[in-house]
Short mmCIF file of C-alpha atoms in Angstrom, two decimals:
data_model
loop_
_atom_site.label_atom_id
_atom_site.label_comp_id
_atom_site.label_asym_id
_atom_site.label_seq_id
_atom_site.Cartn_x
_atom_site.Cartn_y
_atom_site.Cartn_z
CA MET A 147 -0.93 -16.01 9.13
CA ILE A 148 0.36 -13.09 11.17
CA PHE A 149 3.04 -11.07 9.54
CA ASP A 150 5.75 -9.83 11.92
CA LYS A 151 6.55 -6.07 11.60
CA ASN A 152 9.93 -6.77 13.16
CA GLN A 153 10.99 -9.47 10.58
CA SER A 154 14.34 -8.76 8.79
CA VAL A 155 15.14 -11.95 7.00
CA PHE A 156 13.47 -13.13 3.81
CA SER A 157 14.10 -15.79 1.26
CA SER A 158 13.63 -13.60 -1.67
CA ASP A 159 12.92 -9.97 -2.79
CA LEU A 160 9.35 -10.92 -3.66
CA GLN A 161 8.81 -12.40 -0.29
CA ARG A 162 10.03 -9.15 1.32
CA GLU A 163 7.76 -7.13 -0.95
CA VAL A 164 4.72 -9.36 0.00
CA TRP A 165 5.62 -8.94 3.72
CA TRP A 166 5.73 -5.16 3.32
CA TRP A 167 2.41 -5.24 1.58
CA ALA A 168 0.74 -7.34 4.23
CA VAL A 169 1.96 -5.45 7.28
CA GLY A 170 0.53 -2.30 5.72
CA LEU A 171 -3.04 -3.54 5.40
CA VAL A 172 -5.40 -1.27 7.42
CA PRO A 173 -8.10 -3.26 9.34
CA PRO A 174 -11.70 -2.23 8.59
CA ASP A 175 -12.20 -1.45 12.26
CA ASP A 176 -9.85 1.57 11.56
CA SER A 177 -10.55 2.54 7.99
CA LEU A 178 -14.29 2.05 7.94
CA ALA A 179 -15.22 4.94 10.11
CA GLU A 180 -18.94 5.50 10.85
CA GLN A 181 -19.12 8.34 8.32
CA ILE A 182 -17.77 6.05 5.64
CA LYS A 183 -20.04 3.15 6.67
CA SER A 184 -23.09 5.31 6.53
CA ARG A 185 -22.53 5.97 2.76
CA CYS A 186 -22.01 2.25 1.92
CA GLY A 187 -24.68 0.11 0.58
CA LYS A 188 -24.72 -3.49 1.90
CA ASP A 189 -22.82 -4.86 -1.17
CA ILE A 190 -20.08 -2.22 -0.83
CA LEU A 191 -19.80 -2.73 2.84
CA ASP A 192 -19.65 -6.51 2.65
CA GLY A 193 -17.11 -6.04 -0.29
CA CYS A 194 -14.84 -3.88 1.91
CA TYR A 195 -14.68 -6.61 4.62
CA GLN A 196 -14.17 -9.29 2.07
CA TRP A 197 -11.61 -7.26 0.24
CA TYR A 198 -9.53 -7.04 3.46
CA ASP A 199 -9.77 -10.69 4.02
CA TYR A 200 -8.91 -11.36 0.38
CA PHE A 201 -5.72 -9.42 0.41
CA ASN A 202 -4.64 -11.06 3.57
CA ALA A 203 -5.23 -14.45 1.98
CA LEU A 204 -3.52 -13.30 -1.23
CA CYS A 205 -0.49 -12.14 0.71
CA GLU A 206 -0.20 -15.28 2.70
CA ASP A 207 -0.47 -17.50 -0.48
CA MET A 208 2.05 -15.41 -2.31
CA TYR A 209 4.43 -15.45 0.65
CA ASN A 210 4.20 -19.25 1.03
CA ASN A 211 4.32 -20.04 -2.71
CA ILE A 212 6.80 -17.52 -4.14
CA ASP A 213 7.73 -20.03 -6.88
CA ILE A 214 4.15 -19.91 -8.32
CA TYR A 215 3.80 -16.10 -8.36
CA SER A 216 7.36 -15.03 -9.20
CA PRO A 217 9.05 -13.37 -11.03
CA VAL A 218 6.05 -10.98 -11.32
CA SER A 219 6.07 -8.37 -8.46
CA ALA A 220 3.37 -7.84 -6.00
CA ARG A 221 2.81 -4.37 -7.32
CA GLN A 222 2.05 -5.83 -10.86
CA TYR A 223 -0.55 -8.16 -9.40
CA ARG A 224 -2.27 -5.38 -7.65
CA ASP A 225 -2.18 -3.22 -10.87
CA ILE A 226 -3.94 -6.04 -12.61
CA LEU A 227 -6.67 -6.15 -10.00
CA GLU A 228 -6.98 -2.28 -10.07
CA ASN A 229 -7.44 -2.28 -13.84
CA ILE A 230 -9.99 -5.14 -13.88
CA SER A 231 -11.98 -3.25 -11.14
CA ALA A 232 -11.56 0.26 -12.74
CA ASN A 233 -12.35 -0.45 -16.30
CA GLY A 234 -15.09 -3.10 -16.17
CA GLU A 235 -18.77 -2.65 -15.58
CA ILE A 236 -20.49 -3.98 -12.37
CA GLN A 237 -23.34 -6.41 -13.04
CA GLY A 238 -24.40 -8.16 -9.88
CA ASP A 239 -21.23 -9.51 -8.31
CA LEU A 240 -19.57 -9.57 -11.52
CA ILE A 241 -17.13 -7.24 -13.37
CA ILE A 242 -17.87 -7.32 -17.10
CA TRP A 243 -15.33 -6.18 -19.81
CA ASP A 244 -16.08 -5.56 -23.46
CA ILE A 245 -13.88 -8.12 -25.35
CA ASN A 246 -12.36 -5.53 -27.60
CA ASN A 247 -11.29 -3.50 -24.58
CA TRP A 248 -9.97 -6.54 -22.85
CA GLN A 249 -7.93 -7.52 -25.90
CA LYS A 250 -6.33 -4.13 -26.08
CA TYR A 251 -5.50 -4.25 -22.34
CA ARG A 252 -3.87 -7.82 -22.69
CA GLU A 253 -1.92 -6.80 -25.74
CA LYS A 254 -0.61 -3.67 -23.84
CA ILE A 255 0.38 -5.64 -20.77
CA ASN A 256 2.02 -8.45 -22.74
CA LYS A 257 4.18 -6.08 -24.74
CA ASN A 258 5.10 -4.04 -21.58
CA LYS A 259 8.74 -4.28 -21.01
CA SER A 260 8.44 -5.17 -17.43
CA TYR A 261 6.51 -8.31 -18.51
CA ALA A 262 8.36 -9.13 -21.68
CA VAL A 263 11.85 -9.21 -20.09
CA LEU A 264 10.50 -11.69 -17.58
CA ASN A 265 8.83 -13.81 -20.27
CA ILE A 266 5.58 -13.37 -18.39
CA THR A 267 2.05 -12.92 -19.69
CA LEU A 268 -1.10 -11.55 -18.26
CA GLU A 269 -2.72 -14.93 -18.51
CA LYS A 270 -0.01 -16.49 -16.28
CA CYS A 271 -0.70 -13.79 -13.71
CA LEU A 272 -4.43 -14.35 -13.83
CA ASP A 273 -3.83 -18.18 -13.51
CA ALA A 274 -1.88 -17.53 -10.40
CA LEU A 275 -4.65 -15.26 -8.94
CA GLU A 276 -7.15 -18.14 -9.45
CA ARG A 277 -5.61 -19.68 -6.32
CA THR A 278 -7.42 -17.20 -4.18
CA GLY A 279 -10.69 -17.22 -6.03
CA LEU A 280 -10.39 -14.86 -8.99
CA LYS A 281 -12.14 -16.41 -12.04
CA ARG A 282 -12.61 -15.36 -15.64
CA GLU A 283 -14.90 -16.59 -18.35
CA TYR A 284 -15.09 -15.58 -22.03
CA LYS A 285 -18.68 -15.24 -23.34
CA ASN A 286 -19.40 -13.91 -26.90
CA ASP A 287 -18.33 -10.37 -26.87
CA ALA A 288 -17.36 -10.07 -23.13
CA VAL A 289 -14.91 -11.24 -20.44
CA ILE A 290 -16.46 -11.93 -17.07
CA PHE A 291 -14.59 -11.69 -13.71
CA TYR A 292 -15.72 -12.82 -10.33
CA ASN A 293 -14.26 -14.23 -7.15
CA ILE A 294 -15.74 -17.44 -5.84
CA LYS A 295 -14.34 -17.04 -2.29
CA TYR A 296 -14.89 -13.32 -1.88
CA PRO A 297 -17.87 -12.60 -4.19
CA LYS A 298 -18.45 -8.97 -3.03
CA ILE A 299 -15.10 -7.51 -3.48
CA PHE A 300 -15.74 -5.84 -6.87
CA HIS A 301 -18.47 -3.70 -5.41
CA ALA A 302 -15.82 -2.10 -3.14
CA MET A 303 -12.98 -2.15 -5.58
CA ASN A 304 -15.00 -0.50 -8.38
CA THR A 305 -16.39 2.16 -6.10
CA PHE A 306 -12.86 2.82 -4.82
CA GLU A 307 -11.37 3.06 -8.41
CA HIS A 308 -13.90 5.86 -9.08
CA SER A 309 -13.26 7.81 -5.99
CA PRO A 310 -11.83 11.47 -6.09
CA ASN A 311 -8.20 11.84 -7.20
CA ILE A 312 -7.79 8.07 -7.56
CA LYS A 313 -5.01 8.46 -10.10
CA LYS A 314 -2.90 10.65 -7.78
CA THR A 315 -0.52 9.75 -4.99
CA PRO A 316 -1.32 8.51 -2.34
CA ALA A 317 -4.62 7.13 -3.48
CA ARG A 318 -3.07 4.26 -5.38
CA HIS A 319 -1.24 3.42 -2.18
CA HIS A 320 -4.57 3.27 -0.41
CA PHE A 321 -5.88 0.50 -2.87
CA ALA A 322 -3.06 -1.74 -1.88
CA HIS A 323 -3.75 -1.32 1.83
CA CYS A 324 -7.49 -1.38 1.89
CA GLU A 325 -7.64 2.23 3.18
CA PHE A 326 -11.38 2.68 2.83
CA ARG A 327 -11.27 6.32 3.95
CA GLN A 328 -10.53 6.89 0.19
CA LEU A 329 -13.80 5.49 -0.91
CA PHE A 330 -15.80 8.54 -1.30
CA LYS A 331 -13.26 11.43 -0.86
CA SER A 332 -9.61 11.99 -1.05
CA TYR A 333 -7.74 10.89 2.06
CA SER A 334 -4.14 11.49 3.21
CA ALA A 335 -2.65 9.30 5.89
CA ASN A 336 -2.01 10.83 9.28
CA TYR A 337 1.03 10.36 11.42
CA ASP A 338 -0.20 7.15 13.06
CA GLU A 339 -1.21 5.65 9.74
CA LEU A 340 2.22 6.25 8.16
CA LEU A 341 3.99 4.48 11.07
CA ARG A 342 1.57 1.55 11.09
CA ARG A 343 4.10 -0.66 9.27
CA VAL A 344 7.30 0.17 11.09
CA SER A 345 9.02 -2.15 13.45
CA GLY A 346 8.66 -1.69 17.16
CA GLU A 347 12.15 -0.34 17.46
CA SER A 348 11.51 2.18 14.73
CA ARG A 349 8.37 3.35 16.44
CA ASP A 350 10.21 3.94 19.69
CA ILE A 351 12.87 6.00 17.99
CA ALA A 352 10.31 8.04 16.25
CA ARG A 353 8.42 8.74 19.47
CA ILE A 354 11.61 9.79 21.24
CA ILE A 355 12.60 12.14 18.43
CA HIS A 356 9.20 13.58 18.14
CA ASP A 357 8.90 14.37 21.83
CA PHE A 358 12.38 16.02 21.74
CA ALA A 359 11.43 18.09 18.53
CA LYS A 360 8.28 19.16 20.21
CA SER A 361 10.16 20.42 23.28
CA LEU A 362 12.26 22.58 21.01
CA LYS A 363 9.12 23.99 19.27
CA ILE A 364 9.97 22.30 15.98
CA GLN A 365 6.69 21.58 14.26
CA ARG A 366 5.61 18.45 12.62
CA TYR A 367 4.00 18.16 9.12
CA VAL A 368 2.75 15.22 7.16
CA HIS A 369 3.09 15.42 3.41
CA PHE A 370 2.19 12.22 1.37
CA ASP A 371 4.51 9.49 2.79
CA THR A 372 6.93 11.82 4.58
CA ILE A 373 6.81 13.13 8.09
CA LYS A 374 8.54 16.49 8.20
CA TYR A 375 9.81 18.69 11.06
CA LYS A 376 10.29 22.34 10.38
CA TYR A 377 11.56 25.27 12.44
CA LYS A 378 11.17 28.89 11.08
CA ASN A 379 9.91 27.34 7.87
CA THR A 380 13.20 25.32 7.40
CA ARG A 381 13.24 21.61 7.43
CA VAL A 382 15.19 20.21 10.45
CA LEU A 383 14.57 16.42 9.88
CA HIS A 384 12.16 14.11 8.21
CA PHE A 385 11.14 10.47 8.53
CA THR A 386 10.24 7.99 5.73
CA VAL A 387 9.40 4.29 6.08
CA THR A 388 10.70 1.55 3.92
CA GLY A 389 10.30 -2.14 3.53
CA ASN A 390 13.61 -2.61 1.64
CA GLU A 391 15.71 -2.60 4.58
CA TYR A 392 15.72 -3.21 8.36
CA PRO A 393 15.06 -1.22 10.51
CA THR A 394 12.08 0.22 8.71
CA LEU A 395 12.57 3.88 9.65
CA ARG A 396 14.70 6.31 7.74
CA VAL A 397 15.73 9.48 9.47
CA ASN A 398 17.22 12.52 7.64
CA ILE A 399 18.63 15.39 9.69
CA GLY A 400 19.08 18.38 7.34
CA ASP A 401 20.53 16.96 4.16
CA TYR A 402 22.12 13.96 5.84
CA ARG A 403 20.53 10.53 6.21
CA ILE A 404 21.33 8.64 9.40
CA ASN A 405 20.72 5.05 10.44
CA PRO A 406 18.90 5.55 13.85
CA PHE A 407 20.00 2.12 15.07
CA LYS A 408 23.74 2.83 14.39
CA LYS A 409 23.85 5.99 16.47
CA ASP A 410 23.18 6.56 20.08
CA ILE A 411 19.85 8.26 20.58
CA ASP A 412 21.43 11.11 22.59
CA GLU A 413 23.79 11.82 19.60
CA ILE A 414 20.71 11.98 17.28
CA LEU A 415 19.10 14.40 19.60
CA SER A 416 22.21 16.49 19.83
CA LEU A 417 22.29 16.68 15.94
CA ILE A 418 18.71 17.94 16.01
CA ALA A 419 19.50 20.56 18.57
CA ALA A 420 22.44 21.67 16.68
CA LYS A 421 20.47 22.00 13.52
CA LYS A 422 17.91 24.17 15.32
CA GLU A 423 20.68 26.35 16.73
CA SER A 424 22.11 26.88 13.26
CA ILE A 425 18.81 28.12 11.98
CA ASP A 426 18.55 30.48 14.89
CA GLN A 427 22.03 31.86 14.07
CA SER A 428 21.36 32.22 10.30
#
């Protein structure tokens, strides 16, 4: 299934959330640069390719079977996969958890307000994840996880979950989107990566604004998930991207947010020029 970046109508909030996840997945041809691949053993490298395929398949299944996965959010499903990968021990293609540690994690999740108010349990989430291959077995003092469709994924996921600064933003975001440049060192998305998910209209607006700002010697900076433009160390405007509304680009000029598709582009450029002039005069 191909997810359309220009889509604007969804049957539910969860369907929109899954769509936003899917359009942000970074293809291995982009994220597995040669310097990353050279550090990967065969299991990790195979795991990366399978992980990307797995998340595409999971997004497709969730999108087409919302009634099975809801009311749990896509973020909660990813959190479960992250925790399984991070806190278990790799043995072959398996992730092994000590039964006592697993029981503590299960109790914590099931008591969590975000699950309790929905009357959802960790077990129900794991049952849904079985649809795309995730299996679990209880043996004596251990819980064993593996994926029958994508058997190598835990090699890559476990490596990722022990990469530098994984607990910090934006590394968590990278897990969701198969950003394998985070595998062995901290990675911050560049301008092109941040605009990967935006609609075609949004990208066109961003390009026009950038070219105009550049002509005024207003400099661009990237900080986490925000693209900022500064002049004389004062912010003139910034972009953020969002999947909660359409179009997918938010533009703020100074302290004011504008909808770039409800204003004429010349009016937007005039506002930018006026902001620069006010800085010159201050």
